[in-house]
mmCIF file of C-alpha atoms in Angstrom:
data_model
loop_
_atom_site.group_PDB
_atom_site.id
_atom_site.type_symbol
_atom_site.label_atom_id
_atom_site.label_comp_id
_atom_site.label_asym_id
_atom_site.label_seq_id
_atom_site.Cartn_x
_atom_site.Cartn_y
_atom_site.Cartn_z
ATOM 1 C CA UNK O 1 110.621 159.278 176.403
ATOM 2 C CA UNK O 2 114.322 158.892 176.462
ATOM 3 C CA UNK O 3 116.727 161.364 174.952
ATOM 4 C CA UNK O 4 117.406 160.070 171.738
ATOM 5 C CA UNK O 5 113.488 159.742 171.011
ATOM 6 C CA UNK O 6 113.284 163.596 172.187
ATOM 7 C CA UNK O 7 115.990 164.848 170.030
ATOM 8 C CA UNK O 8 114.472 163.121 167.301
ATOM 9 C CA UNK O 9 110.871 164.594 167.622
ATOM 10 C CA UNK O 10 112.427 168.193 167.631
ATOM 11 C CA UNK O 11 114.240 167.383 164.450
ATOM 12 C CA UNK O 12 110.859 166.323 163.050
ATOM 13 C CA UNK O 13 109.265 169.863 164.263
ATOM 14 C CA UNK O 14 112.489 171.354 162.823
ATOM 15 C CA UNK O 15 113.800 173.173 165.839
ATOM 16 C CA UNK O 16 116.789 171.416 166.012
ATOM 17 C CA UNK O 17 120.278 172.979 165.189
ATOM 18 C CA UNK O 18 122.897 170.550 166.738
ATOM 19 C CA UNK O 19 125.765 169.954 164.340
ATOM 20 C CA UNK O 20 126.988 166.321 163.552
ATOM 21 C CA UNK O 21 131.345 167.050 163.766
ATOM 22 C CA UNK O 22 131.945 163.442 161.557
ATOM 23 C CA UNK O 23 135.442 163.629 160.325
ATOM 24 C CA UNK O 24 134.404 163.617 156.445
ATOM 25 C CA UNK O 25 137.362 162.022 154.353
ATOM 26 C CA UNK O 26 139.543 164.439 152.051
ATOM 27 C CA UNK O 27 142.273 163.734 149.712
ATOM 28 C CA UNK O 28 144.227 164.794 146.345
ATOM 29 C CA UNK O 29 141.613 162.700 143.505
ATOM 30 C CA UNK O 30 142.733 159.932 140.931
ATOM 31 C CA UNK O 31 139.160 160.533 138.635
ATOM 32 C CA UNK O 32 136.636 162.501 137.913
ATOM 33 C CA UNK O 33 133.772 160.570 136.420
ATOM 34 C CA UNK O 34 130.889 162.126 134.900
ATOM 35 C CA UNK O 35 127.240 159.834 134.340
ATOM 36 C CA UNK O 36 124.466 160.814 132.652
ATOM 37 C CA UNK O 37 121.502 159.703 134.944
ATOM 38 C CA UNK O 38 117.899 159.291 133.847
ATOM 39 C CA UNK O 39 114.913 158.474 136.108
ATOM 40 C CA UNK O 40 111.347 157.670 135.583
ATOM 41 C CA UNK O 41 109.199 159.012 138.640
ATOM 42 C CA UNK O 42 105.925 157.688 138.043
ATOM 43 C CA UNK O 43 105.663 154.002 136.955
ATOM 44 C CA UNK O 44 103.301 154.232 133.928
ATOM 45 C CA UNK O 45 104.010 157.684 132.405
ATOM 46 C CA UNK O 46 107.753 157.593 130.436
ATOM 47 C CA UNK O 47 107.241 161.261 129.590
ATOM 48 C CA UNK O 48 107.992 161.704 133.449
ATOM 49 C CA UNK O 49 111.683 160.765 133.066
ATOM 50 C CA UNK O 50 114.483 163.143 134.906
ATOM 51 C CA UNK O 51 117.736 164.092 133.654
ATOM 52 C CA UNK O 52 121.124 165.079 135.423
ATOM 53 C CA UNK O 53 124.686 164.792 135.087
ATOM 54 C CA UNK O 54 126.082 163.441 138.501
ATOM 55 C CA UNK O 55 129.997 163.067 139.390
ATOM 56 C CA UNK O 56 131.425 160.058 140.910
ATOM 57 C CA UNK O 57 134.879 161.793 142.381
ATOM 58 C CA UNK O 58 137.324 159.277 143.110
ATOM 59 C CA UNK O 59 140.499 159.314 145.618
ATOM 60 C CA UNK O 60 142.587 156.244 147.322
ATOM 61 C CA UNK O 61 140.671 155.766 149.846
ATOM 62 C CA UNK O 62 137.072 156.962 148.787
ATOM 63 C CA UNK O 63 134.971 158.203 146.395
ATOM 64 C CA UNK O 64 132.454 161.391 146.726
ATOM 65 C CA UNK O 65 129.288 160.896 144.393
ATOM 66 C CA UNK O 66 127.214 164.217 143.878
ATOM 67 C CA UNK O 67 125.109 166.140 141.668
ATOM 68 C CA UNK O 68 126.985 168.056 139.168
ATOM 69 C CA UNK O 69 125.130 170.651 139.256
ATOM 70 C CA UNK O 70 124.862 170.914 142.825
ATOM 71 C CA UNK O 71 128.710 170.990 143.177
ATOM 72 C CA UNK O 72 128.059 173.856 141.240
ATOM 73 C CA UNK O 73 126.068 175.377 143.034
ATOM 74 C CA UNK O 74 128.288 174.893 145.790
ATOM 75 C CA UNK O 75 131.386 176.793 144.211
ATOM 76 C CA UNK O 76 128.964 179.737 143.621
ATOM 77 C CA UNK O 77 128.071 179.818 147.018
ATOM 78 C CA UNK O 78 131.142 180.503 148.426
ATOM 79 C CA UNK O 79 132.098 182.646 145.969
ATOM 80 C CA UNK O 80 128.855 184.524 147.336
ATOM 81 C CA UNK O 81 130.440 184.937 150.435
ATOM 82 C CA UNK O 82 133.506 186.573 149.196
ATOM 83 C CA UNK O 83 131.634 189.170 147.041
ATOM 84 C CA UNK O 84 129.194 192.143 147.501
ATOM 85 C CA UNK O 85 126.786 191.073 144.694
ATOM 86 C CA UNK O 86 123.920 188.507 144.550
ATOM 87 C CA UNK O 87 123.736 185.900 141.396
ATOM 88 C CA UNK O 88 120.671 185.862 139.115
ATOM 89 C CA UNK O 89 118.228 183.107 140.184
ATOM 90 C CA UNK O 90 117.600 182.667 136.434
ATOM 91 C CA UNK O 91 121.086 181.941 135.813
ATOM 92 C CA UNK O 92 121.817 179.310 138.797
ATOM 93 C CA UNK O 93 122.314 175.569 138.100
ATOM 94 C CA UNK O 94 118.982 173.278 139.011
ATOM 95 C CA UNK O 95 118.617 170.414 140.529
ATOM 96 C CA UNK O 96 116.479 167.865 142.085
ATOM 97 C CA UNK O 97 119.110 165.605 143.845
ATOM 98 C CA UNK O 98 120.108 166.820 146.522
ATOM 99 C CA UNK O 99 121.856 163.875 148.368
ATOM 100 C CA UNK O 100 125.690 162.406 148.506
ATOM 101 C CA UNK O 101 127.156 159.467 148.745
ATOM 102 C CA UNK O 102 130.612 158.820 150.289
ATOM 103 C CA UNK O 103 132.164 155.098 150.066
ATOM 104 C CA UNK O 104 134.924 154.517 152.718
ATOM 105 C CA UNK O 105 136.952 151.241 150.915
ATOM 106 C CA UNK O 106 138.969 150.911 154.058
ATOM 107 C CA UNK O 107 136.136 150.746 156.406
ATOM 108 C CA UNK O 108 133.528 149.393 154.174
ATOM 109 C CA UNK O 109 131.578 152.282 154.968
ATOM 110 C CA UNK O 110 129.188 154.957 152.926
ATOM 111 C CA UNK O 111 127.965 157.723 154.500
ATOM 112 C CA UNK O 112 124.839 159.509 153.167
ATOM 113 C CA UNK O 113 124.282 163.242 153.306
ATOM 114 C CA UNK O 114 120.410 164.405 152.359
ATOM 115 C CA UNK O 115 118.758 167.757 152.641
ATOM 116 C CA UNK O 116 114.901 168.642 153.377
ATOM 117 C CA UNK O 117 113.683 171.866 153.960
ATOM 118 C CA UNK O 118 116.147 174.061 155.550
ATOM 119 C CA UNK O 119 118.303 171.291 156.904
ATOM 120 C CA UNK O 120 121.612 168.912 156.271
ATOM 121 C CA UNK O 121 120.948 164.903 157.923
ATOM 122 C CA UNK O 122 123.721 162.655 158.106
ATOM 123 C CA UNK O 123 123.776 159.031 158.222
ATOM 124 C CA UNK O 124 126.369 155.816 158.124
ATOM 125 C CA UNK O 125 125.753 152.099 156.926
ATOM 126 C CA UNK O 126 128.193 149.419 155.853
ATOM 127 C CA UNK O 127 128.803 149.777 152.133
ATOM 128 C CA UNK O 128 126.000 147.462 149.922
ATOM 129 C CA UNK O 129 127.575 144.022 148.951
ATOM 130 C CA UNK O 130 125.950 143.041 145.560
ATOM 131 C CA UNK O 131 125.839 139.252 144.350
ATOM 132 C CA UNK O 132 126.834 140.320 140.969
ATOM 133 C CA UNK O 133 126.646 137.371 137.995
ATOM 134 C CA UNK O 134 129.271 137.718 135.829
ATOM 135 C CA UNK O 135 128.594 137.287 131.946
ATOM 136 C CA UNK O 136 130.862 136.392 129.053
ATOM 137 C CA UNK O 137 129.477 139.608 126.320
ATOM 138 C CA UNK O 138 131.354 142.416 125.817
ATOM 139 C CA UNK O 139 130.922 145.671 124.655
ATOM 140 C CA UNK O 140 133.385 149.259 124.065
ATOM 141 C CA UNK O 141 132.200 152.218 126.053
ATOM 142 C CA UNK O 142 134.416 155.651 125.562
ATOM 143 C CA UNK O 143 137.143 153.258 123.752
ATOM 144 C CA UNK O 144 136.923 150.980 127.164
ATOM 145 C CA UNK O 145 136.438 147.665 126.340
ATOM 146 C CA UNK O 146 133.503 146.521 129.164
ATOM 147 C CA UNK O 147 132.296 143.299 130.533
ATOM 148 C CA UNK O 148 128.924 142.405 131.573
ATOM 149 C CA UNK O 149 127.091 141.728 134.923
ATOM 150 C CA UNK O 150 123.969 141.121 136.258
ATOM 151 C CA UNK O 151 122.453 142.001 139.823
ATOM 152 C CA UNK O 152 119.167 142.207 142.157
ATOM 153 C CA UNK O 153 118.672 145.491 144.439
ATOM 154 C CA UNK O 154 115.934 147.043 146.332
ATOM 155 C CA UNK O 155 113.856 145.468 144.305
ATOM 156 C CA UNK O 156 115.083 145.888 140.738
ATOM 157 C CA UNK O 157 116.626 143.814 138.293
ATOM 158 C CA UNK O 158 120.171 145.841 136.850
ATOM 159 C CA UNK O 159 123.057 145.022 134.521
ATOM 160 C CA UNK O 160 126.237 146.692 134.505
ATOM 161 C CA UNK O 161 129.312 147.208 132.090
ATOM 162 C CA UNK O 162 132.600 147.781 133.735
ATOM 163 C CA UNK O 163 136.121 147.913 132.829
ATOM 164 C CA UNK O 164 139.032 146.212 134.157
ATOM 165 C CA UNK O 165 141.228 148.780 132.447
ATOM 166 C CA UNK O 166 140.071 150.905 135.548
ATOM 167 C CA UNK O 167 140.878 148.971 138.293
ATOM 168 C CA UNK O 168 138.793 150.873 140.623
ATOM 169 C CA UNK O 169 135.496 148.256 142.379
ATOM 170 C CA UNK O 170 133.246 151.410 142.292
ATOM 171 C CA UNK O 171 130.378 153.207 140.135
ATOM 172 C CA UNK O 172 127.527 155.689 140.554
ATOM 173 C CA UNK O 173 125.662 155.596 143.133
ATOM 174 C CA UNK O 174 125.891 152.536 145.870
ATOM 175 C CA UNK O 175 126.761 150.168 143.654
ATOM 176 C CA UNK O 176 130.445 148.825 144.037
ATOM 177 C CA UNK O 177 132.072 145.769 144.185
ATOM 178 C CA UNK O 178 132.677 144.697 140.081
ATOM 179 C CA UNK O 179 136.760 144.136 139.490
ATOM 180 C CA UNK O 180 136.543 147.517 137.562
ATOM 181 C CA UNK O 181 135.081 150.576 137.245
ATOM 182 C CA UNK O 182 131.421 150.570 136.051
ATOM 183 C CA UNK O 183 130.968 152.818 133.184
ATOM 184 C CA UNK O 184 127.007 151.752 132.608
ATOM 185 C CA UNK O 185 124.617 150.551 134.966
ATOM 186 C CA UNK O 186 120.291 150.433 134.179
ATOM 187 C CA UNK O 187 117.270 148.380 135.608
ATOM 188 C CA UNK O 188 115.431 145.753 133.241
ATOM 189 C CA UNK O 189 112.360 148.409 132.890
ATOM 190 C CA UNK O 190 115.270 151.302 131.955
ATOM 191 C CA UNK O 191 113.438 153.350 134.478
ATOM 192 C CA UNK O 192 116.969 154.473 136.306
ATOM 193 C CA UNK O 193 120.025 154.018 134.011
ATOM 194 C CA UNK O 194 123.174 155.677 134.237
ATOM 195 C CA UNK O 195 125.850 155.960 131.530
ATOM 196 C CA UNK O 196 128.730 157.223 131.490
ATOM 197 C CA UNK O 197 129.622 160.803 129.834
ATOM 198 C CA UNK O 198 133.323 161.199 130.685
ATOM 199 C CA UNK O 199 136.139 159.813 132.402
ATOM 200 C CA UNK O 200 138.720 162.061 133.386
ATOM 201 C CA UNK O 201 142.537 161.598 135.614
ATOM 202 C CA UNK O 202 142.414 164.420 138.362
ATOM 203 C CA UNK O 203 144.771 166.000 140.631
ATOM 204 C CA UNK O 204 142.241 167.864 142.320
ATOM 205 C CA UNK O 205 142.298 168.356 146.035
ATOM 206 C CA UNK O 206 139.173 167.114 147.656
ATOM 207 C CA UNK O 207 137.534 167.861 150.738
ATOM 208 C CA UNK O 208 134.105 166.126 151.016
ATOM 209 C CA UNK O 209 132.920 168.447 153.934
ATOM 210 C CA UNK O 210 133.390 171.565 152.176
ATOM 211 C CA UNK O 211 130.300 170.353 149.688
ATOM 212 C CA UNK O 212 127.957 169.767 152.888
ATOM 213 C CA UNK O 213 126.007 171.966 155.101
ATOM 214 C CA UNK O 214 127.346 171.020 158.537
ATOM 215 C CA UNK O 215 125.394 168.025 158.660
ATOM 216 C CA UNK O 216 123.589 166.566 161.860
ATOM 217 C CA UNK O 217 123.898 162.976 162.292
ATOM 218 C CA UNK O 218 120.890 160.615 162.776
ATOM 219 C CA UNK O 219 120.223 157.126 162.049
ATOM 220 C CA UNK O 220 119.322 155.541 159.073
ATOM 221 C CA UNK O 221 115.849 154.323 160.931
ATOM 222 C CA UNK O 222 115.283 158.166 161.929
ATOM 223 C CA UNK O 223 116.611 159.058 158.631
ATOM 224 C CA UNK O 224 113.517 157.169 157.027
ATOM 225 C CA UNK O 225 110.919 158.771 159.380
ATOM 226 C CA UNK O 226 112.605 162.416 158.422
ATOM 227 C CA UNK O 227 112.008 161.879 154.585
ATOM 228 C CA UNK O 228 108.733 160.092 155.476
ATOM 229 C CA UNK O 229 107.317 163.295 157.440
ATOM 230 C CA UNK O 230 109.071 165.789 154.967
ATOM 231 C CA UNK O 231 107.326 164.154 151.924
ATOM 232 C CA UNK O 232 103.461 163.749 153.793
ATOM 233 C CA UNK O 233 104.099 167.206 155.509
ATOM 234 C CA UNK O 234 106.830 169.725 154.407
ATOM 235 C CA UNK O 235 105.760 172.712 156.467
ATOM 236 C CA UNK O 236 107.600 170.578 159.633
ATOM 237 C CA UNK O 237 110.492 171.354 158.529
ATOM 238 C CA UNK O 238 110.107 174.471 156.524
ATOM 239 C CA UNK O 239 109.498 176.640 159.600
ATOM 240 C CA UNK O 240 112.926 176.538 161.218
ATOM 241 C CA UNK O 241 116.474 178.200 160.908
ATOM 242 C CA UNK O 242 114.786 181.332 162.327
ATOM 243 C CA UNK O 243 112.999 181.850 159.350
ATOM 244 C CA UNK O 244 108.901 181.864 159.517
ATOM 245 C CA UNK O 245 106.830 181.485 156.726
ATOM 246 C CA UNK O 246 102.903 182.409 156.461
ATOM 247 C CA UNK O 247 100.249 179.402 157.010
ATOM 248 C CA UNK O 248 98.942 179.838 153.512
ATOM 249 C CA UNK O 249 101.910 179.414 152.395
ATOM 250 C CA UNK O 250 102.814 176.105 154.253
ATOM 251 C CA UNK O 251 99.164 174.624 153.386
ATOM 252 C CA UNK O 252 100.188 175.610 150.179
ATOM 253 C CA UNK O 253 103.198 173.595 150.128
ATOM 254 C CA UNK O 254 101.440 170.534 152.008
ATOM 255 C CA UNK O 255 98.905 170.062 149.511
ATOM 256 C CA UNK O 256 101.230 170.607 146.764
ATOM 257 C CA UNK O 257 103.580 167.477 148.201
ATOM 258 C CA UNK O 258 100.578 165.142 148.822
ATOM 259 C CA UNK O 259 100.117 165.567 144.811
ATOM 260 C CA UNK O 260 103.795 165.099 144.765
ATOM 261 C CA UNK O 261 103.747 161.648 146.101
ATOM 262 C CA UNK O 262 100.859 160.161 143.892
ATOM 263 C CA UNK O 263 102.343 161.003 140.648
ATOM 264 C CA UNK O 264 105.847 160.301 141.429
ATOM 265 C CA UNK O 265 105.019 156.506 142.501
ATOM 266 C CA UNK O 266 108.249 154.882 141.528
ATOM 267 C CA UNK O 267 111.521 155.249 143.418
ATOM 268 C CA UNK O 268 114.799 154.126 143.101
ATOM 269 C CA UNK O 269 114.776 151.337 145.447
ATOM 270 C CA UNK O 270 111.334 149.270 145.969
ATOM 271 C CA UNK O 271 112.401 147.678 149.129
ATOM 272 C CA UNK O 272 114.366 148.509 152.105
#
């Protein structure tokens, strides 16, 4: 076994606690976009549907897509640190997604941040180029007068509205590449749509590491494996950061994600 195999088998027993030192991009922003994001996670059952707000930060040179409230949640962390008090549980923002998305436009390069168990993974891949179909309706979105466009991904049919009175090639998520900013983006089915809630100029300084938890970097093949094993098996990776938890408790939690995975039987992106 060589040494990149090994390394990634004790990251898959969750003993590993080498830090990825990636220079993450900062800068003062140009927008702050705000989506309203709804997802359907099983297939047949439309009483399943998720809802967040997510943020699609925007600077020159990149944009930072998160979960609102897990920028949130962020702030109030290191506010934690400065104070003697704990927060109420009750009171602290949820959420489900725990992943970002940074978009290089220089490099034509994202770089995807994810979180299972008690760790931060890190991975790169060029930015997703989208054969979008351009159409000749028209809508207003937010007093934004928005073109149409049609595309294929992982599987899924979408159309889009953008603006050219942005004139930024970006939107939530990985999609890019319109000549504006897309303001409204949904599959045929309307199982994952996003729309957007607010658009907003900013002046805000930016530093994408700062909303991270010192990532460590692996491929987007072991990347796949990681979030294969987490899903079939969380206790591998629920054991680790020096914390130990009691077997009942991690058959607990490995019986609890096998029901996990058949109901919610329809992600995001249906191929690879």
């Amino acid at each position: 076994m060589n040494l990149k195999s090994l390394l990634l088998v004790i990251i898959l027993l969750g003993t590993v606690s080498i830090i990825y030192a990636q220079n993450f991009p900062k800068d003062t922003l140009r927008y702050e976009i705000i989506y309203d994001y709804s997802y359907q996670v099983n297939k047949e059952d439309t009483l399943s549907k998720q809802r967040e707000q997510m943020v699609l930060n925007v600077a020159k040179n990149f944009s930072f897509y998160v979960s609102l409230n897990n920028m949130k949640l962020n702030d109030l962390e290191k506010n934690w640190k400065d104070s003697d008090g704990l927060p109420d549980r009750k009171s602290l923002p949820k959420t489900k997604l725990h992943y970002t998305i940074v978009k290089e436009y220089g490099t034509n390069q994202k770089i995807i941040n994810d979180r299972f168990g008690q760790g931060t993974f890190t991975y790169n891949q060029n930015l997703d180029k989208f054969d979008w179909k351009l159409q000749e309706e028209q809508k207003e979105i937010l007093g934004y007068s928005c073109k149409k466009a049609t595309t294929e991904f992982a599987g899924r049919t979408y159309v889009a509205w953008y603006t050219t009175d942005i004139s930024i090639s970006d939107g939530p998520y990985k999609f890019n590449g319109l000549p504006g900013l897309i303001l409204s983006i949904y599959d045929t089915n309307k199982h994952y749509q996003f729309n957007v809630a607010s658009v907003k100029n900013s002046s805000s300084f930016c530093n994408t590491a700062d909303q991270l938890q010192k990532p460590t970097q692996i491929t987007y093949e072991e990347y796949k494996q990681l979030k294969k094993r987490y899903k079939e098996k969380p206790s591998t990776l629920i054991n680790s950061g020096g914390m130990t938890f009691p077997k009942e408790m991690l058959d607990l939690a490995d019986q609890r994600a096998k029901e996990k995975m058949k109901f919610e039987n329809n992600p995001m992106e249906l191929t690879d």
